[in-house]
PDB file of C-alpha atoms and ligand atoms in Angstrom:
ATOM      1  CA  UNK A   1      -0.635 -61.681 -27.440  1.00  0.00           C
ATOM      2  CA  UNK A   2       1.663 -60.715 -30.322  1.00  0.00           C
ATOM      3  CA  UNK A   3       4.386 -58.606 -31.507  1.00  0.00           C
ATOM      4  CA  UNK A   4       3.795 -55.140 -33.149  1.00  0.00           C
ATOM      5  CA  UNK A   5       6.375 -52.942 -35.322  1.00  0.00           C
ATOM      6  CA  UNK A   6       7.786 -50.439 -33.786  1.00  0.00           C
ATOM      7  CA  UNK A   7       8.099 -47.297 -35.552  1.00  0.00           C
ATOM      8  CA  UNK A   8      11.134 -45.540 -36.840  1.00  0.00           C
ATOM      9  CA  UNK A   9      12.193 -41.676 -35.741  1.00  0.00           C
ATOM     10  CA  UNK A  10      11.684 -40.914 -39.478  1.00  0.00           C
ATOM     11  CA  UNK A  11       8.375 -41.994 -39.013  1.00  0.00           C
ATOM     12  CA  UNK A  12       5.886 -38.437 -38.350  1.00  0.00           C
ATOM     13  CA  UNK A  13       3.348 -40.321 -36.420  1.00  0.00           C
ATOM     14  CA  UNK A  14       6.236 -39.897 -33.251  1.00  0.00           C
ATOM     15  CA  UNK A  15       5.668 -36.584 -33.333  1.00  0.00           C
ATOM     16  CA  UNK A  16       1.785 -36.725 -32.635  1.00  0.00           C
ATOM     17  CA  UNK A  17      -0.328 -36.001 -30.076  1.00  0.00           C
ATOM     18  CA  UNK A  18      -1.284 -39.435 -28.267  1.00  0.00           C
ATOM     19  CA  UNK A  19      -5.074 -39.170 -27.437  1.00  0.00           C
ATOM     20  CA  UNK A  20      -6.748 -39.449 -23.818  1.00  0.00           C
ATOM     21  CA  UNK A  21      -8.265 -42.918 -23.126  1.00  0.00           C
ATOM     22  CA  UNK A  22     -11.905 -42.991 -22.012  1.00  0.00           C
ATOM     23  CA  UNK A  23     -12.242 -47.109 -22.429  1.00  0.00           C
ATOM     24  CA  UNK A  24     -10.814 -49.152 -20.512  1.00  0.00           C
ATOM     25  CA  UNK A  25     -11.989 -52.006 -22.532  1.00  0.00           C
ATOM     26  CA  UNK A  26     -10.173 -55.191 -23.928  1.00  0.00           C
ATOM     27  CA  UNK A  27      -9.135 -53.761 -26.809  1.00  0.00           C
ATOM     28  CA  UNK A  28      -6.903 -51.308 -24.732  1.00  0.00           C
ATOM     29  CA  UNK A  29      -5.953 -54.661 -22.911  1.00  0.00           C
ATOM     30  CA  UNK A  30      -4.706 -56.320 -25.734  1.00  0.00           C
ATOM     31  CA  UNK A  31      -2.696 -53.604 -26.972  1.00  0.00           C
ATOM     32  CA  UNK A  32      -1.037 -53.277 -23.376  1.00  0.00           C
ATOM     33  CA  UNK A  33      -0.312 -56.993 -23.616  1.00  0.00           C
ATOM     34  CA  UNK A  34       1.328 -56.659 -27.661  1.00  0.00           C
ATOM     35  CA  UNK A  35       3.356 -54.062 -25.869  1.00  0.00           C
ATOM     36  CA  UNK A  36       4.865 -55.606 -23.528  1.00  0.00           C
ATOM     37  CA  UNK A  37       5.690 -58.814 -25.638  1.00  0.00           C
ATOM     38  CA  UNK A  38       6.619 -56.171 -27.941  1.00  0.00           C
ATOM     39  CA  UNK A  39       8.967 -54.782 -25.281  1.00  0.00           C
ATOM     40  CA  UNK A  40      10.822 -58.039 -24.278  1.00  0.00           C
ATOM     41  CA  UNK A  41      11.365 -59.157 -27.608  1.00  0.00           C
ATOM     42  CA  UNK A  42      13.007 -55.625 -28.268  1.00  0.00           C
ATOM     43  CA  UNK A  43      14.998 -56.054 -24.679  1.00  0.00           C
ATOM     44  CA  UNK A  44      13.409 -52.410 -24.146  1.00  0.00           C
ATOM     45  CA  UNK A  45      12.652 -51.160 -20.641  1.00  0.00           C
ATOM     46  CA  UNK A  46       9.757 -49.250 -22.051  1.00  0.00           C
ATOM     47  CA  UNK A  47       7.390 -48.906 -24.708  1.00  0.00           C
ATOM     48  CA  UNK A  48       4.533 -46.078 -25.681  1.00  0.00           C
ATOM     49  CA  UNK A  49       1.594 -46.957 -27.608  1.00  0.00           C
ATOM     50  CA  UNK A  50       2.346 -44.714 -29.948  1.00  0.00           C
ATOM     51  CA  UNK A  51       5.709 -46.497 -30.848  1.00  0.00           C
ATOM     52  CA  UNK A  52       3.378 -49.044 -32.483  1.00  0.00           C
ATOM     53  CA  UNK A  53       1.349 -46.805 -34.188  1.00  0.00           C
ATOM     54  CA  UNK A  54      -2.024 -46.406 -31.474  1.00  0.00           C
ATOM     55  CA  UNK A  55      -2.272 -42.806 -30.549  1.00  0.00           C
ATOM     56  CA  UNK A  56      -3.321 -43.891 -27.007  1.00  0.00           C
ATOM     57  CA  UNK A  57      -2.143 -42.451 -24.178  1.00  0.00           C
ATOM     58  CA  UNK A  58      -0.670 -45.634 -22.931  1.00  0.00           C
ATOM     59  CA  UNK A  59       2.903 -46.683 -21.682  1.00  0.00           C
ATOM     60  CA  UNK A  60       4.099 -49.802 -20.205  1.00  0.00           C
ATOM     61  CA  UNK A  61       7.547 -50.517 -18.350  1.00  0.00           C
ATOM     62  CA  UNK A  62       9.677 -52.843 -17.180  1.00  0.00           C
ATOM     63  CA  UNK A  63      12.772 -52.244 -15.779  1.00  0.00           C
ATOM     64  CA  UNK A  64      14.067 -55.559 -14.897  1.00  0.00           C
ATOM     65  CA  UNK A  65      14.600 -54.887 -11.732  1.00  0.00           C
ATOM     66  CA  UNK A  66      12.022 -57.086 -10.216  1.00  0.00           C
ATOM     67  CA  UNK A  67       9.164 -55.249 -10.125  1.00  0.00           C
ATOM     68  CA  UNK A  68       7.485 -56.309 -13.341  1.00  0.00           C
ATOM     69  CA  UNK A  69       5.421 -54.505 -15.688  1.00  0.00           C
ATOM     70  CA  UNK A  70       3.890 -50.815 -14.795  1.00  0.00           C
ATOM     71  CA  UNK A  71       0.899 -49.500 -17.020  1.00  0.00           C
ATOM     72  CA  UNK A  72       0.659 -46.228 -17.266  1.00  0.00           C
ATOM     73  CA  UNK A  73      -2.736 -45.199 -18.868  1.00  0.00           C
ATOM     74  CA  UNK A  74      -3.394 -41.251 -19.681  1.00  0.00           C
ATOM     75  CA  UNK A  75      -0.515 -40.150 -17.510  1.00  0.00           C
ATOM     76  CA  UNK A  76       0.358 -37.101 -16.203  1.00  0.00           C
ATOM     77  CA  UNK A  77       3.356 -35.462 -14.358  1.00  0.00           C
ATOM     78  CA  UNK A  78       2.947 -33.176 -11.846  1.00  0.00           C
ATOM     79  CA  UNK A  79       5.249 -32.429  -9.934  1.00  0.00           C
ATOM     80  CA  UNK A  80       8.835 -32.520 -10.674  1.00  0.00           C
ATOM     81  CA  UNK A  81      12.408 -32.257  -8.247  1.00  0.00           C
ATOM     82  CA  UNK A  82      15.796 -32.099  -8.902  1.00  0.00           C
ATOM     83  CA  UNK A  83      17.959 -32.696 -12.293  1.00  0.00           C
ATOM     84  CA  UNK A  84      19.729 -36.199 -13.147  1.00  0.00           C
ATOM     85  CA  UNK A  85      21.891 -37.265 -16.123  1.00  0.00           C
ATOM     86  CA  UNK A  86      21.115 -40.261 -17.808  1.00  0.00           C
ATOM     87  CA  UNK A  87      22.063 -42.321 -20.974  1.00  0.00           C
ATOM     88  CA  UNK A  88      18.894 -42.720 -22.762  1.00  0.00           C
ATOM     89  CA  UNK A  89      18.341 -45.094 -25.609  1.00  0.00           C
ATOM     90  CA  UNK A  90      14.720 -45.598 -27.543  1.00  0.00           C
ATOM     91  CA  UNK A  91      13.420 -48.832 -29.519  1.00  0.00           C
ATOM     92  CA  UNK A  92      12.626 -46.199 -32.328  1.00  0.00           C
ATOM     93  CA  UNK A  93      15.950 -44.685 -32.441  1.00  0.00           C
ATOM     94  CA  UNK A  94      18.569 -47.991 -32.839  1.00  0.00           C
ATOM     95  CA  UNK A  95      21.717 -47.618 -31.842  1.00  0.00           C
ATOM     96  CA  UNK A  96      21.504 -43.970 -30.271  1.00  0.00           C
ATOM     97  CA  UNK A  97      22.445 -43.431 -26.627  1.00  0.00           C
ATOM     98  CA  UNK A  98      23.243 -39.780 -25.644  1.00  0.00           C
ATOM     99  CA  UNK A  99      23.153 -38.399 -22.149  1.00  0.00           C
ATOM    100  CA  UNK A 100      19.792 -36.324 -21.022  1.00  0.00           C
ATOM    101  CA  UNK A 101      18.908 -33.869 -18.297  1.00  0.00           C
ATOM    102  CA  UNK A 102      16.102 -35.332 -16.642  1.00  0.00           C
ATOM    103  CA  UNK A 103      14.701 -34.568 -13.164  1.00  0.00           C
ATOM    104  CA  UNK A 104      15.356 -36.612 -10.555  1.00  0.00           C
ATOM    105  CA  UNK A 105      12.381 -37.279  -9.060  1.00  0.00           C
ATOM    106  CA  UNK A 106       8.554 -36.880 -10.056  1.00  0.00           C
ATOM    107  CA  UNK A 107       5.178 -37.436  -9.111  1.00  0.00           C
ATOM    108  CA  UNK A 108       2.952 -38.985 -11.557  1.00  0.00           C
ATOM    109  CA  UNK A 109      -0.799 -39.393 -11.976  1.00  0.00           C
ATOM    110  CA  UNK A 110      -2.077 -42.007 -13.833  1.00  0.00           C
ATOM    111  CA  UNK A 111      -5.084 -44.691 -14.412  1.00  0.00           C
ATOM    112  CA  UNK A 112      -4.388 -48.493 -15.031  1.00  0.00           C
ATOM    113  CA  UNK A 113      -5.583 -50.736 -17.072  1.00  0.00           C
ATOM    114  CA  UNK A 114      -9.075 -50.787 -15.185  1.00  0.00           C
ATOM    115  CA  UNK A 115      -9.636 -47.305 -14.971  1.00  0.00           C
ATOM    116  CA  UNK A 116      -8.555 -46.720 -11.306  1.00  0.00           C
ATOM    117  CA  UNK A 117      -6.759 -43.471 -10.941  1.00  0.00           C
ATOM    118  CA  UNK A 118      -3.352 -43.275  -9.107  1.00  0.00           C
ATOM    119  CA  UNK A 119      -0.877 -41.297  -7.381  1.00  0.00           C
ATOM    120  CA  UNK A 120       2.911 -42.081  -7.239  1.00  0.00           C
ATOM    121  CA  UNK A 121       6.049 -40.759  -6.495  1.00  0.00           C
ATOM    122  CA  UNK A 122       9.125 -42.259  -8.385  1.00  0.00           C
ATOM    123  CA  UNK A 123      12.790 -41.201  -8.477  1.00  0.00           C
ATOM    124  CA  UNK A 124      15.969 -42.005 -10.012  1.00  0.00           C
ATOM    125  CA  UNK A 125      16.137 -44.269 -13.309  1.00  0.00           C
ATOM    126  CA  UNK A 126      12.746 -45.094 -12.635  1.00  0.00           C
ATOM    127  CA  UNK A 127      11.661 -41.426 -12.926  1.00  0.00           C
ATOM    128  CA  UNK A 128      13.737 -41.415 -16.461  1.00  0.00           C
ATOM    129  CA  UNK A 129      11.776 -44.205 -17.463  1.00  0.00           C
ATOM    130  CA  UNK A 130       8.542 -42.467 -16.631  1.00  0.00           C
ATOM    131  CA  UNK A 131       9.938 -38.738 -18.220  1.00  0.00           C
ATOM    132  CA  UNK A 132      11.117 -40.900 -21.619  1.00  0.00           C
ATOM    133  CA  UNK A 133       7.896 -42.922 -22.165  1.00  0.00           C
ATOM    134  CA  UNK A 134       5.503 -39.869 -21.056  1.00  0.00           C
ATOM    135  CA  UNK A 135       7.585 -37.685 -23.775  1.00  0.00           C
ATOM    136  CA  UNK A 136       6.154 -40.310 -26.201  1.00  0.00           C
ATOM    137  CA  UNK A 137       2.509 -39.372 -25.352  1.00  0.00           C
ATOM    138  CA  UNK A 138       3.049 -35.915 -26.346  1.00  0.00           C
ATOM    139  CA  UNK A 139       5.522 -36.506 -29.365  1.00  0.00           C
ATOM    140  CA  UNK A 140       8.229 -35.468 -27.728  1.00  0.00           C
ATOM    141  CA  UNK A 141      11.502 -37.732 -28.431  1.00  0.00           C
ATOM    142  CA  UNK A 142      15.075 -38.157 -25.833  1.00  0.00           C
ATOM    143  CA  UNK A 143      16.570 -36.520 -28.627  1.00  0.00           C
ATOM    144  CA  UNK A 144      15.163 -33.060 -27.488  1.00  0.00           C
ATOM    145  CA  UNK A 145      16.439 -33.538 -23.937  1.00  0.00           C
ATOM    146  CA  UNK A 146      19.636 -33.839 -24.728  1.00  0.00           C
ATOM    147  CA  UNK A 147      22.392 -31.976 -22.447  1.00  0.00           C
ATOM    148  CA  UNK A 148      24.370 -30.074 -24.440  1.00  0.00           C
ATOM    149  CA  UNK A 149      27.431 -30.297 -22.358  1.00  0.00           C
ATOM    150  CA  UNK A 150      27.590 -33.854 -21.526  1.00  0.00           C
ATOM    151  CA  UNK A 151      29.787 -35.509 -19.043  1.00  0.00           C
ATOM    152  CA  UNK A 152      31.952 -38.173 -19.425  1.00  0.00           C
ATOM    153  CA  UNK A 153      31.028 -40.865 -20.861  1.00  0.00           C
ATOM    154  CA  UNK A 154      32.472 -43.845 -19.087  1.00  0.00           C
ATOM    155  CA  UNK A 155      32.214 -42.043 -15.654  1.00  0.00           C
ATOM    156  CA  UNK A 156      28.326 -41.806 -16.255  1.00  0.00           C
ATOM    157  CA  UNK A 157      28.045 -45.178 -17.324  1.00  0.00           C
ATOM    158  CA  UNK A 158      29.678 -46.508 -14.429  1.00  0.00           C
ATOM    159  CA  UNK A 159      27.667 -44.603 -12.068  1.00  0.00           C
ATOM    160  CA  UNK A 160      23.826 -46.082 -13.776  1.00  0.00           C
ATOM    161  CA  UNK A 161      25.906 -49.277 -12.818  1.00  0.00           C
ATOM    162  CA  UNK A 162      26.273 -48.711  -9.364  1.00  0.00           C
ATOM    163  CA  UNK A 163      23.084 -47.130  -8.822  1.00  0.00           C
ATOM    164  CA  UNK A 164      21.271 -50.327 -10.682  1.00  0.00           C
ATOM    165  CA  UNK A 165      23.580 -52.966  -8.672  1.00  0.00           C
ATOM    166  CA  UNK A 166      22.615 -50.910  -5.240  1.00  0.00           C
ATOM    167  CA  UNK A 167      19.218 -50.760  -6.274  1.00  0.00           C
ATOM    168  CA  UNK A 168      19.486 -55.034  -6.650  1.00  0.00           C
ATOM    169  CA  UNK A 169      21.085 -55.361  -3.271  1.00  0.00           C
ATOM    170  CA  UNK A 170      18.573 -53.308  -1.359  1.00  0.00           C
ATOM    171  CA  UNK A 171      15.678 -55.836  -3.251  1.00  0.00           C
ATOM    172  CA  UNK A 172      18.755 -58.469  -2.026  1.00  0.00           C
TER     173      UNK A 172
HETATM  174 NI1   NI B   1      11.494 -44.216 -26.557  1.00  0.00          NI
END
């Protein structure tokens, strides 16, 4: 395993097209394991391939909440519910957090790393995760989800706090 560079926003490859998977080999392996060591070293909750220049349709996340990592391979969301507000950050964007509309829950379609095709229903900051690193695959950045009438800052920080310190406690 090793580290790969993440891309910058100025960087025109974001805004491409990731490409459907069709091997499930262990080249795609190795480049789901750089991203993940990738995404700890960056203290990221999620990474696309595309961030480090593959144009695979390949995400991996880890929210830190226990669960571990979650590789998403070709992805695909379809079905969405609800709206949500979230503060959204992105390893290729440093030091920009703005508050996003986002829906609150999804259902996602996906392969892992072996090819096996899944089904799964996510909600809350998980689904944000999910929204933000899917975006990737089709070069779409947080920066075009922005709400345009955001709330108060402090208010919605302190209520992703909550949610995530609830979210512990039920794991308890
Ligand atoms: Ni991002």
């Amino acid at each position: 395993m090793a580290t790969r560079n993440v891309v910058k926003k100025e960087d025109p490859i974001l805004r491409k097209q990731s490409r459907v998977v069709t091997k499930f080999d262990e080249r795609l392996w190795e480049l789901l394991d750089d991203m993940v060591e990738t995404m700890y070293a960056d203290e990221g909750v999620g990474l696309a391939a595309v961030q480090v220049a593959s144009l695979k349709r390949a995400v991996v996340i880890d929210l830190q909440d226990g669960d571990g990592v979650t590789e998403l391979i070709n992805p695909v969301i379809t079905k969405e519910e609800g709206i949500q507000y979230e503060i959204e950050g992105c390893l290729s964007i440093p030091g920009e957090y703005y508050e996003t509309i986002r829906p609150e829950k999804i259902t996602v379609e996906y392969d892992d790393r072996y090819g096996e095709h899944h089904v799964e229903e996510v909600e809350g900051f998980r689904a944000v995760c999910y929204c933000h690193e899917i975006d990737h695959t089709n070069g779409i950045l947080f920066l075009d989800r922005l709400n345009p009438e955001p709330h108060d800052r402090e208010e919605l920080e302190e209520r992703a706090r909550i949610r995530r310190a609830e979210k512990n406690n039920e794991r308890g």
